[in-house]
PDB file of C-alpha atoms in Angstrom:
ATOM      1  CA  UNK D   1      -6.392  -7.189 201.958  1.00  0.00           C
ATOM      2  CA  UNK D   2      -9.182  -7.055 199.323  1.00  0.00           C
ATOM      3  CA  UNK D   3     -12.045  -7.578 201.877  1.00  0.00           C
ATOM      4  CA  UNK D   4     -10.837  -4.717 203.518  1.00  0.00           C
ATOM      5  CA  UNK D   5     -10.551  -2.185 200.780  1.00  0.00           C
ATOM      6  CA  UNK D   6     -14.140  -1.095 200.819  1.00  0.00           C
ATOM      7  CA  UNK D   7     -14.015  -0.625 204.484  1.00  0.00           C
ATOM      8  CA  UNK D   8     -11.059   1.721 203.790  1.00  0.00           C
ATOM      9  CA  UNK D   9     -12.442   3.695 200.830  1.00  0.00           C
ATOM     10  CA  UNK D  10     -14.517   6.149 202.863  1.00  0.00           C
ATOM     11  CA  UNK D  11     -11.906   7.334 205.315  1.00  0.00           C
ATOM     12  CA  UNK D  12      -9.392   7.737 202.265  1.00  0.00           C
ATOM     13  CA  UNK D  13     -12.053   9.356 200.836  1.00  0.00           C
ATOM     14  CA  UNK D  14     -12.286  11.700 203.671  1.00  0.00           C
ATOM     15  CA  UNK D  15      -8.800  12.246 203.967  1.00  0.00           C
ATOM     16  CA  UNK D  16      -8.667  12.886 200.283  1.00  0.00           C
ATOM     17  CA  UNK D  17     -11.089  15.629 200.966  1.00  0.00           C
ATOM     18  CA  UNK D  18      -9.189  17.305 203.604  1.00  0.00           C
ATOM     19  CA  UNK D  19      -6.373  17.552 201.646  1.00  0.00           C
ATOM     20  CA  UNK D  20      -7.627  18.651 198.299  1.00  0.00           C
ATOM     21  CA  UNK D  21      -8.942  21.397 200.247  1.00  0.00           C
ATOM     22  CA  UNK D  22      -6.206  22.731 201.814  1.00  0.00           C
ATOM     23  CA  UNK D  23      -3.988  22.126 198.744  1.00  0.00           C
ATOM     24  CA  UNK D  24      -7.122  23.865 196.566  1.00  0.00           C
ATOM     25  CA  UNK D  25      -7.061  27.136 199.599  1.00  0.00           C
ATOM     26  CA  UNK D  26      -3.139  27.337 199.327  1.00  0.00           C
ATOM     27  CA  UNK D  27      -3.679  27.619 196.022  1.00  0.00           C
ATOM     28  CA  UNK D  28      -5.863  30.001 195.740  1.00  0.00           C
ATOM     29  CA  UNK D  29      -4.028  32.090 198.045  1.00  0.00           C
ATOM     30  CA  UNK D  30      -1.242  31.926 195.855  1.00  0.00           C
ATOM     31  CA  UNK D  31      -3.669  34.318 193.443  1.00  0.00           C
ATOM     32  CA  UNK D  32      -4.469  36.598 195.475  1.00  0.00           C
ATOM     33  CA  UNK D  33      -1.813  39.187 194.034  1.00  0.00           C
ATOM     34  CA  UNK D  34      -3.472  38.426 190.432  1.00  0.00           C
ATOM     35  CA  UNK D  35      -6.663  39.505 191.155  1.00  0.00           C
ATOM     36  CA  UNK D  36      -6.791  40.087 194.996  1.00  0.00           C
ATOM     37  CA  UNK D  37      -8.766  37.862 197.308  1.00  0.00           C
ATOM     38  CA  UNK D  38     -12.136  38.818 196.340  1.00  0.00           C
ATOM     39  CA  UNK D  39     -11.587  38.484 192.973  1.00  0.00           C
ATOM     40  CA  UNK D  40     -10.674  34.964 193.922  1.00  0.00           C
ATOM     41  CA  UNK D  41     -13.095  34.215 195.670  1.00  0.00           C
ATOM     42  CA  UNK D  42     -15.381  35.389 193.092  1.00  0.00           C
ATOM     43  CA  UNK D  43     -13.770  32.772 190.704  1.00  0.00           C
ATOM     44  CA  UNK D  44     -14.115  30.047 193.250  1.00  0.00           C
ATOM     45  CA  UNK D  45     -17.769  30.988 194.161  1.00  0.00           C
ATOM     46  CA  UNK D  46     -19.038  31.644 190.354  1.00  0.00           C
ATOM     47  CA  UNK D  47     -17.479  28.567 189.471  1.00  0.00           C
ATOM     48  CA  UNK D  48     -18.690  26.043 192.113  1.00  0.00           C
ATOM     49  CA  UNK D  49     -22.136  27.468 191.359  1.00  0.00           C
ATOM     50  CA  UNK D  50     -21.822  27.081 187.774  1.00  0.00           C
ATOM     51  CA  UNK D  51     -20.742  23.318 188.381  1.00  0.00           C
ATOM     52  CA  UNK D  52     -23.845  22.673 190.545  1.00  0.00           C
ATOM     53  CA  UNK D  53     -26.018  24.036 188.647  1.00  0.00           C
ATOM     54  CA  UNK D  54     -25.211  21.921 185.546  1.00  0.00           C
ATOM     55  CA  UNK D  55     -25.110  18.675 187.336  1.00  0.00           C
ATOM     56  CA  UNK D  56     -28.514  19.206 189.311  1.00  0.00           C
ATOM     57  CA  UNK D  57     -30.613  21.657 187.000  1.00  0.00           C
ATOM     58  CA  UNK D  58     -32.495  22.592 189.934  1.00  0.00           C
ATOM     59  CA  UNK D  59     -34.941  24.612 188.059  1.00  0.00           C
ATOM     60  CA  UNK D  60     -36.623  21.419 186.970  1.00  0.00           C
ATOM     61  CA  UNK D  61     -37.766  20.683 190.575  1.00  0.00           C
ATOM     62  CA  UNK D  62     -40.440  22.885 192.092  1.00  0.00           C
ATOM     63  CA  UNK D  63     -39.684  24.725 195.407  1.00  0.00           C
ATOM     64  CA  UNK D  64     -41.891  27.058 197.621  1.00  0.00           C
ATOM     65  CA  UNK D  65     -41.500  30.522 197.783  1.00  0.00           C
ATOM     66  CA  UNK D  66     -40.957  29.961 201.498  1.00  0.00           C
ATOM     67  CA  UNK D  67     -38.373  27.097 201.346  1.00  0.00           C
ATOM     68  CA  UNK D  68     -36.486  29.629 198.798  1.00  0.00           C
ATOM     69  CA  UNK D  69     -36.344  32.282 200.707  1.00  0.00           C
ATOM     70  CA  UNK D  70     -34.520  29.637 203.430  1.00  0.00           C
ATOM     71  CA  UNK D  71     -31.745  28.813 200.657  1.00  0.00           C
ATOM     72  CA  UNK D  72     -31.159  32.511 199.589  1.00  0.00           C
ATOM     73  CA  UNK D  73     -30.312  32.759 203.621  1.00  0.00           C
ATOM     74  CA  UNK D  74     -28.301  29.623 203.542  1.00  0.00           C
ATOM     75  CA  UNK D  75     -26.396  30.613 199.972  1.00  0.00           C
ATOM     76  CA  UNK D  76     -25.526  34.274 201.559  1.00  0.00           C
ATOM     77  CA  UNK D  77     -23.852  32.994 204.631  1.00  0.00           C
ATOM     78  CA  UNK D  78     -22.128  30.132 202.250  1.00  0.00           C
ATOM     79  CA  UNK D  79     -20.667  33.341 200.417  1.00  0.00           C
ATOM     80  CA  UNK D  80     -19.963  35.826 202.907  1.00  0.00           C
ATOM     81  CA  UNK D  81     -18.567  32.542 204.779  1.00  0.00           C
ATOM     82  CA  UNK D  82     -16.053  32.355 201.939  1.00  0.00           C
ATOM     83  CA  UNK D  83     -15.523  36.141 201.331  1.00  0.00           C
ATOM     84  CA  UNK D  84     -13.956  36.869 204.688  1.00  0.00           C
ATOM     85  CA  UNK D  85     -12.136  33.784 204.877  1.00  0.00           C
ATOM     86  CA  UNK D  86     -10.373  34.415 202.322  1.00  0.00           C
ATOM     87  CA  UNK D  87      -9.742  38.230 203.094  1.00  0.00           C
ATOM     88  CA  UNK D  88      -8.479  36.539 206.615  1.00  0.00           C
ATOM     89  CA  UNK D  89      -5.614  34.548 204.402  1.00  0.00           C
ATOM     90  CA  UNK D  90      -4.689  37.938 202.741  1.00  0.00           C
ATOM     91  CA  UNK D  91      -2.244  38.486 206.437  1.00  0.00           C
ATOM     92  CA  UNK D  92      -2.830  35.281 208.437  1.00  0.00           C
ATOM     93  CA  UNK D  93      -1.444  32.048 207.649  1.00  0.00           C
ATOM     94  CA  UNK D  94      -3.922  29.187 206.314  1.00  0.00           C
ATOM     95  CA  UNK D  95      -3.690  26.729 209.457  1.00  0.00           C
ATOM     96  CA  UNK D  96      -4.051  29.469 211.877  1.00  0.00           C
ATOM     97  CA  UNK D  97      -7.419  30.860 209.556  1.00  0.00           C
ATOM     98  CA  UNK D  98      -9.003  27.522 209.819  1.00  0.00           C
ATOM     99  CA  UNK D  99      -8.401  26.848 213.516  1.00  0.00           C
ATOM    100  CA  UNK D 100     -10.067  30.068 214.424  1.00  0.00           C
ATOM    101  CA  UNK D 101     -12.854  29.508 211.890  1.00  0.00           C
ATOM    102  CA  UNK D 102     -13.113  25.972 213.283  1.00  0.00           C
ATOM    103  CA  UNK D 103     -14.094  27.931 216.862  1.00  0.00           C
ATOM    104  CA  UNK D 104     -17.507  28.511 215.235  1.00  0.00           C
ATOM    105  CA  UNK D 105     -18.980  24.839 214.688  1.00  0.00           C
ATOM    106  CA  UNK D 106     -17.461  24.110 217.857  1.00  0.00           C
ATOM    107  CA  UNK D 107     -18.712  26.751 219.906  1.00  0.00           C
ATOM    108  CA  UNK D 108     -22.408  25.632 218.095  1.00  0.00           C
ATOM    109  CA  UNK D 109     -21.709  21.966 219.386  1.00  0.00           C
ATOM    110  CA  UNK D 110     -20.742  22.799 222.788  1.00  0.00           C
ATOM    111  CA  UNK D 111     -24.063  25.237 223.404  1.00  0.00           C
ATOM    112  CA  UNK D 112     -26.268  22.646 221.744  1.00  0.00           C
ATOM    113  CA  UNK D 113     -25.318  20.058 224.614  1.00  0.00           C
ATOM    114  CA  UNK D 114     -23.980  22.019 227.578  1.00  0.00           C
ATOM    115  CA  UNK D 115     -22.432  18.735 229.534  1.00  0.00           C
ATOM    116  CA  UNK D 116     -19.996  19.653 232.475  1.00  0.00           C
ATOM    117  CA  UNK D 117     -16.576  18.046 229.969  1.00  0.00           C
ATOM    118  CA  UNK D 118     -17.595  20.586 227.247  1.00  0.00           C
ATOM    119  CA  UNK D 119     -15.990  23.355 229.880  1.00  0.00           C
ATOM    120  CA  UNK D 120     -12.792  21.610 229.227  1.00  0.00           C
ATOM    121  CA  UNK D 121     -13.060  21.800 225.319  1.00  0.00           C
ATOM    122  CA  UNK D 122     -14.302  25.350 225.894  1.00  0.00           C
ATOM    123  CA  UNK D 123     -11.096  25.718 227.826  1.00  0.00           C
ATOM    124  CA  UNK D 124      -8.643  24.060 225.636  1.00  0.00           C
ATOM    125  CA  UNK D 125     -10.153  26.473 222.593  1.00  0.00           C
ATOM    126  CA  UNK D 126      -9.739  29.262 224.518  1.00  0.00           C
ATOM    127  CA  UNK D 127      -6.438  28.298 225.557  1.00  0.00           C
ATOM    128  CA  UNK D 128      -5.538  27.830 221.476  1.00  0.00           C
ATOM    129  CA  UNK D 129      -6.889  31.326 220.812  1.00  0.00           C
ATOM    130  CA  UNK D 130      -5.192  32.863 223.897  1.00  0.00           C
ATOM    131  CA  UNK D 131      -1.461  31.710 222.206  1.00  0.00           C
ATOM    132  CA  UNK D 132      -2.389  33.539 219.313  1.00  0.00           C
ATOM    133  CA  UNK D 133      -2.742  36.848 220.664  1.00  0.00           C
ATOM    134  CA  UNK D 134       0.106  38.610 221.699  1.00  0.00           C
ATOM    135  CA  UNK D 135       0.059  39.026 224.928  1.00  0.00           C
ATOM    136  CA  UNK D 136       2.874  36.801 226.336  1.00  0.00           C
ATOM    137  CA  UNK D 137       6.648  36.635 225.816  1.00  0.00           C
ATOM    138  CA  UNK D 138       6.171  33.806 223.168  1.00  0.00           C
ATOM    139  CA  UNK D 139       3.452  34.813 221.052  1.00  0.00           C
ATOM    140  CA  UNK D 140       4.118  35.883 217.403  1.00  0.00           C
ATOM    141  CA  UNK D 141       2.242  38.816 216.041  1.00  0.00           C
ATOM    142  CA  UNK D 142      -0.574  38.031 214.039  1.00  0.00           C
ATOM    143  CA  UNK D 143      -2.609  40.741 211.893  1.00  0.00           C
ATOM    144  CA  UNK D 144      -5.722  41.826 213.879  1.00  0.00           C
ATOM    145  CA  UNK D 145      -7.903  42.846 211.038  1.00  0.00           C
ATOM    146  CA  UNK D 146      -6.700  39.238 209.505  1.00  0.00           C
ATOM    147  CA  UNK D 147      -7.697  37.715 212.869  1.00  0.00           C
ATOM    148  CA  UNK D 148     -10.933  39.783 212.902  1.00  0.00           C
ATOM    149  CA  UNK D 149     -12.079  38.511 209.499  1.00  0.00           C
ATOM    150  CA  UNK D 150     -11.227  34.598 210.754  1.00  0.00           C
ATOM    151  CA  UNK D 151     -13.348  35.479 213.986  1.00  0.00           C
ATOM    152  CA  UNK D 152     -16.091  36.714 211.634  1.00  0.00           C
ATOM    153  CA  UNK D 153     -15.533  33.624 209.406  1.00  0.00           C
ATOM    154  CA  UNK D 154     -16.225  31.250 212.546  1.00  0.00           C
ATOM    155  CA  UNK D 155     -19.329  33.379 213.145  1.00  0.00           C
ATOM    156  CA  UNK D 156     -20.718  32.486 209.497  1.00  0.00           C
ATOM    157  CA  UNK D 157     -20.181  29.060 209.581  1.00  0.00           C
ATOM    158  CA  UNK D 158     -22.404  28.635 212.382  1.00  0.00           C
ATOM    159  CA  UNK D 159     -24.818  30.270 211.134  1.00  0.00           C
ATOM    160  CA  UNK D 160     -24.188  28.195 207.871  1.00  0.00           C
ATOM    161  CA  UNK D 161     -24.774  25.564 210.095  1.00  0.00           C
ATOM    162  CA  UNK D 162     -27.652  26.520 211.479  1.00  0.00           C
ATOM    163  CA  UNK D 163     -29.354  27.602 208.094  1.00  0.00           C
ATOM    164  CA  UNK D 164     -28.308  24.640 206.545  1.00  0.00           C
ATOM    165  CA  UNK D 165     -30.670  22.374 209.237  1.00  0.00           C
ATOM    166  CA  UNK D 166     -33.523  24.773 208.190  1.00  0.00           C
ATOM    167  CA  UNK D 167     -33.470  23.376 204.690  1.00  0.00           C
ATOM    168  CA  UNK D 168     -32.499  19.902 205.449  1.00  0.00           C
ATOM    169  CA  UNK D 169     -35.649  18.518 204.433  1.00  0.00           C
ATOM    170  CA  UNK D 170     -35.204  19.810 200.769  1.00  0.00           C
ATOM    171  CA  UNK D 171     -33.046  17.819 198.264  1.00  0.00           C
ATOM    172  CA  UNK D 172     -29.232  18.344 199.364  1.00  0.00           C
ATOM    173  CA  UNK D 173     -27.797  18.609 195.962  1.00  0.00           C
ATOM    174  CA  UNK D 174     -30.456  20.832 194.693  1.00  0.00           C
ATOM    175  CA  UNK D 175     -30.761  22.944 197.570  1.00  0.00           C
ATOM    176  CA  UNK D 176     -26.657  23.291 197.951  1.00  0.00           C
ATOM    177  CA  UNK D 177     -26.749  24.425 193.849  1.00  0.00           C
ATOM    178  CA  UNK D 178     -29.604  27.173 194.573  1.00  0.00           C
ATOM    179  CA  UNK D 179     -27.539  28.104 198.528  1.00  0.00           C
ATOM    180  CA  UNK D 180     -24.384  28.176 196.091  1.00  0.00           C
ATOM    181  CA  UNK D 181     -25.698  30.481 192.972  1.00  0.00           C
ATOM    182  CA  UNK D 182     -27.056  32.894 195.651  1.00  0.00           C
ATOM    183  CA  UNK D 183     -23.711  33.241 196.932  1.00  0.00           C
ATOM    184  CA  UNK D 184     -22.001  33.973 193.688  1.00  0.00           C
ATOM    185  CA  UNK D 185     -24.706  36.634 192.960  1.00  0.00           C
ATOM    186  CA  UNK D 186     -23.253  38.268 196.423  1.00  0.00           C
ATOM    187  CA  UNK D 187     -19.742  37.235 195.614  1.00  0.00           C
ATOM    188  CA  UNK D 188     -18.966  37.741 192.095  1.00  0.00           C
ATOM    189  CA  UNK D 189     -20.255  41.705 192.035  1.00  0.00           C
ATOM    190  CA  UNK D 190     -17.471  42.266 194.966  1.00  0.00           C
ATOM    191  CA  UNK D 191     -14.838  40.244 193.217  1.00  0.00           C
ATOM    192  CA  UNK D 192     -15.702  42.315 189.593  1.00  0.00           C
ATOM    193  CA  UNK D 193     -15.762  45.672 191.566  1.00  0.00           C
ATOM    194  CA  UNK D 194     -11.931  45.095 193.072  1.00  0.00           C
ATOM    195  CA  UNK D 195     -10.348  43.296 190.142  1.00  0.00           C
ATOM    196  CA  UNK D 196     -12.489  44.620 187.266  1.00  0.00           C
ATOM    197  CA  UNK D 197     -11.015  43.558 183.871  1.00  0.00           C
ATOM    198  CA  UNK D 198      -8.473  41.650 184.982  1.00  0.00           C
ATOM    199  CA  UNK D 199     -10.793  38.724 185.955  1.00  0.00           C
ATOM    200  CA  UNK D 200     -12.038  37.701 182.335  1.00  0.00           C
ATOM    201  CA  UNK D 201      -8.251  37.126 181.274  1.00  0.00           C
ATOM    202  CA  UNK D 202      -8.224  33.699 179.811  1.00  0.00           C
ATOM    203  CA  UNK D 203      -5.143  32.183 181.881  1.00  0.00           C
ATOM    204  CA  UNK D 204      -6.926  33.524 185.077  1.00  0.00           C
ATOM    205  CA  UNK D 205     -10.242  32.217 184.594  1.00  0.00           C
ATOM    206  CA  UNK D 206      -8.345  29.000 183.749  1.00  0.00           C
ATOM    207  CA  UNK D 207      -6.569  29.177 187.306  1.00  0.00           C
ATOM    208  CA  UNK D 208     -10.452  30.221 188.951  1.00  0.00           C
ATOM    209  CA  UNK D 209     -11.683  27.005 187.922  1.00  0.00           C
ATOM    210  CA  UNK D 210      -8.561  25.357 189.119  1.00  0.00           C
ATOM    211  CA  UNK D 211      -9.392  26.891 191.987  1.00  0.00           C
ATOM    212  CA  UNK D 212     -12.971  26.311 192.170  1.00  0.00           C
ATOM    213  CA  UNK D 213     -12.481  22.214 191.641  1.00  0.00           C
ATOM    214  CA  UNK D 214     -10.017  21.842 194.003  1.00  0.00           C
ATOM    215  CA  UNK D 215     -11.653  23.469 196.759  1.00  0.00           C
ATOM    216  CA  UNK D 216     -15.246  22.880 195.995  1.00  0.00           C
ATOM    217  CA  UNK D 217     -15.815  20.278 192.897  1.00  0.00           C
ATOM    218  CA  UNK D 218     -14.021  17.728 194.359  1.00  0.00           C
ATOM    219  CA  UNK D 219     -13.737  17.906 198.122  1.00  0.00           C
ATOM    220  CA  UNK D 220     -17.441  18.298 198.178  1.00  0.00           C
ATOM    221  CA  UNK D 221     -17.730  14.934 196.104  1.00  0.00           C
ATOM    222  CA  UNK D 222     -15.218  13.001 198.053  1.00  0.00           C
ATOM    223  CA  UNK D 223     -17.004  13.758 200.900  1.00  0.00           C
ATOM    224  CA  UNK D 224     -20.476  12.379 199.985  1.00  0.00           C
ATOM    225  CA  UNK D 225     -18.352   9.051 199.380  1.00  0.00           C
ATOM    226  CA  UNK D 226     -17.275   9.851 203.145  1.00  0.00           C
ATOM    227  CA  UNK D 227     -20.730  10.155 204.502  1.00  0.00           C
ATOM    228  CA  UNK D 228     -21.937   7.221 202.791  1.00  0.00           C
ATOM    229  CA  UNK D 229     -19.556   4.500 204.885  1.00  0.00           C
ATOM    230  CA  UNK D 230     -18.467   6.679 207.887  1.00  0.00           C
ATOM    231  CA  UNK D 231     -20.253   7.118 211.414  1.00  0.00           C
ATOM    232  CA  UNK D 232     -20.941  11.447 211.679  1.00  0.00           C
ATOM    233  CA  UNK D 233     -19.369  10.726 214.886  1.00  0.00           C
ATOM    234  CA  UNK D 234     -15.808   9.533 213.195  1.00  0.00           C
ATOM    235  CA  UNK D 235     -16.680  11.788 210.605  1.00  0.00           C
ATOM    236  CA  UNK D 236     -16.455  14.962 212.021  1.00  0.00           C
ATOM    237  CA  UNK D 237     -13.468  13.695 214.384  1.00  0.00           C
ATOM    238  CA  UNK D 238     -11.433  13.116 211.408  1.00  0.00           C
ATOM    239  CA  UNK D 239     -12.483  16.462 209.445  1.00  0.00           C
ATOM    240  CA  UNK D 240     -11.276  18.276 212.987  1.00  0.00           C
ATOM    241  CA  UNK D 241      -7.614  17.329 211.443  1.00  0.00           C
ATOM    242  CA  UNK D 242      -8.415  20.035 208.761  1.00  0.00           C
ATOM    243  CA  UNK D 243      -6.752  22.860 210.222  1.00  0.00           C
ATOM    244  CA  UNK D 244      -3.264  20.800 211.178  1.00  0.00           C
ATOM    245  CA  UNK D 245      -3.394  19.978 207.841  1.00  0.00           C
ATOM    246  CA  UNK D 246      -4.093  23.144 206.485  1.00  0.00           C
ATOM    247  CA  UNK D 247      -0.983  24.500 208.528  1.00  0.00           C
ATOM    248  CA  UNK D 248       0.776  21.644 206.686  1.00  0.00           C
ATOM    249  CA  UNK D 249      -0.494  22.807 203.211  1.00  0.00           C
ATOM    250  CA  UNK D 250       0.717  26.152 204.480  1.00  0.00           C
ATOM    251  CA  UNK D 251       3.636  25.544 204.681  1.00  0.00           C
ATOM    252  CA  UNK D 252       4.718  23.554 201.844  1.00  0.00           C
ATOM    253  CA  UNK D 253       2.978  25.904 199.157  1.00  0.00           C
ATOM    254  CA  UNK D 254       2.676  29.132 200.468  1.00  0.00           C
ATOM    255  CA  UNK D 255       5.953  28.607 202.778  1.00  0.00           C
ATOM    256  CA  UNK D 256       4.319  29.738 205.707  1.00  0.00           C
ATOM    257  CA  UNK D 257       6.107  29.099 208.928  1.00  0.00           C
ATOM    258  CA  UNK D 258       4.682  28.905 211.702  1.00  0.00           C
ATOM    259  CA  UNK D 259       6.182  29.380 215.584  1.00  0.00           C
ATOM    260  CA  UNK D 260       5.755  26.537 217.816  1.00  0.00           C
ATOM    261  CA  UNK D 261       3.051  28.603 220.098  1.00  0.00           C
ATOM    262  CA  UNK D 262       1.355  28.855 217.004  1.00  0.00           C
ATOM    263  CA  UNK D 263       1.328  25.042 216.072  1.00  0.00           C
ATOM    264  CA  UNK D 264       0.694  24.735 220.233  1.00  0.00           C
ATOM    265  CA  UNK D 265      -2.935  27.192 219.519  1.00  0.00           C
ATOM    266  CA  UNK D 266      -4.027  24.529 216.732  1.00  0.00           C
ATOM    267  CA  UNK D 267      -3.505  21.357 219.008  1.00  0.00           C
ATOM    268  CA  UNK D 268      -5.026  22.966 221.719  1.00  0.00           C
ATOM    269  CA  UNK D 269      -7.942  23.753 218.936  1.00  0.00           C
ATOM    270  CA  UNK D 270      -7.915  20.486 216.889  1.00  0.00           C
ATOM    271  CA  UNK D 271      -7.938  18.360 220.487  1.00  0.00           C
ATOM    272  CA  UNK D 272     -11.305  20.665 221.477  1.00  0.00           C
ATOM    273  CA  UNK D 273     -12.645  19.871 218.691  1.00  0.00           C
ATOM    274  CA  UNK D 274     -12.412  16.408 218.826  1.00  0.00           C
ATOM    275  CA  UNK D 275     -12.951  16.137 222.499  1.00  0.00           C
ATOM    276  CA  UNK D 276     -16.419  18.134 221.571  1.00  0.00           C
ATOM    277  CA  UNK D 277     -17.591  15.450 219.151  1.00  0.00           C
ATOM    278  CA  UNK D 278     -16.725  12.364 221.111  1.00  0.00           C
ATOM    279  CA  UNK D 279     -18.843  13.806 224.019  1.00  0.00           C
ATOM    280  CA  UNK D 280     -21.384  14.636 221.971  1.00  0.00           C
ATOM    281  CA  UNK D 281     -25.125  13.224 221.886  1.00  0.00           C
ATOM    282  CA  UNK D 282     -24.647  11.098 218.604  1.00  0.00           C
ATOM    283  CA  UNK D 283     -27.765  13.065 217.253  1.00  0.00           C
ATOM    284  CA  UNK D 284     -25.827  16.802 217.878  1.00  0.00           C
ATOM    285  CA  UNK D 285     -22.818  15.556 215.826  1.00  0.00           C
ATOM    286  CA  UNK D 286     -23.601  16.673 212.846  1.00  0.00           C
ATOM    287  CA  UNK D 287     -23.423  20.480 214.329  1.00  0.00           C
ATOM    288  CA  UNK D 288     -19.778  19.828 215.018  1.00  0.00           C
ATOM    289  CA  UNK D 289     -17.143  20.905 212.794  1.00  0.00           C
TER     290      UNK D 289
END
């Protein structure tokens, strides 16, 4: 049993990460008529930033004017990522918000490889976006501006993605600090123009950086234990649970029910997903979700 613990500790790792996230995002939700969902994503933004900034001082370290200019790119699709995710959870449930965001990564993985099986994960995502939309006896509606902002979501987390490999040769922590601050400089003027004064009152800012350490602090620790003992390949197949989980989360917090086409769209999206990775070049895995 002993000998086996440390084989164990970065998948419970990872799993711990999945579910602090979804627990920290249901949480946050559960703000949003406090301070609306900019002005929590302002919180959760400001905060994270804050946090990296104090444990890797990144101002010590020299960087090129060039390389910056990469992680100002990098830091405003980390925020705008996070901005119209959460303005997507405003009128669409959390496991539904991820499984359409999750169509981003996915779609990135499938065009970096192009293999004949990756029509069938194509297909299989399509068929879990198809049940959402109402356009069958079964389907429940779904807010299309909520949808939209998920669909836009999926579209910045690509290009996080992709933005993110362009500065992969600088330090991570460092790099994610500087991405991170550059968000909240984006962020935090949207989330003070909506909620004004009500963001600097004290039991707020206390729930922010509730916020802000459950769904960035720790997840985003947890998971460099993860990468540390876990294949990329396993890696991202277990992270692909995140939306199912999410619903999960959903549910239990926030109380949001979903209809069984609805639960039918994120297996049809979680399977893709995995599908995606497993078929994968082992060097392309790290672009899946």
């Amino acid at each position: 049993m002993s000998a086996s613990r440390p084989h164990l500790l970065p998948y419970a790792a990872l799993f711990g990460a999945i579910v602090t996230l979804c627990v920290g995002t249901s949480f946050a939700k559960s703000l949003f008529p406090l301070v609306g969902a900019q002005g929590v994503t302002a919180y959760r933004v400001f905060f994270a930033a804050l946090i990296l900034l104090i444990v890797w001082r990144p101002w010590r370290h020299p960087i090129s004017r060039a390389d910056l200019g990469k992680v100002a790119l990098y830091g405003a699709s980390v925020g705008l990522m996070n901005l119209v995710f959460y303005l997507a959870l405003r009128t669409i449930p959390l496991g539904l918000a991820i499984a359409i965001e999750f169509c981003g990564p996915l779609a990135l993985a499938v065009a970096s490889s192009r293999k004949l099986i990756h029509f069938v994960w194509i297909g299989l995502a399509v068929l879990g976006l198809v049940l959402l939309l109402p356009i069958h006896s079964g389907a429940t509606h779904l807010d299309p501006v909520g949808v939209a902002y998920a669909c836009a979501a999926a579209v910045l987390w690509a290009l996080y993605i992709i933005l993110g490999k362009r500065i992969g040769h600088l330090h991570a922590g460092r790099s994610v600090a500087l991405g991170m601050t550059t968000a909240a400089l984006i962020v935090t003027p949207v989330g003070l123009f909506t909620a004004g004064a009500a963001l600097f009152q004290p039991h707020l800012i206390a729930l922010g950086l509730v916020v802000a350490v459950l769904s960035s602090a720790i997840p985003y620790s947890l998971e460099m234990i993860a990468l540390r003992g876990i294949p990329k390949r396993s890696f991202g197949v277990m992270l692909s649970a995140e939306p199912a989980v999410g619903a999960l989360a959903g549910l239990v917090i926030l109380h949001e029910r979903l209809a069984p086409t609805q639960w039918m769209a994120i297996a049809a999206i979680v399977a893709a997903s995995v599908g995606t990775i497993l078929t994968t070049p082992p060097e392309a895995v790290a672009d899946a979700p």
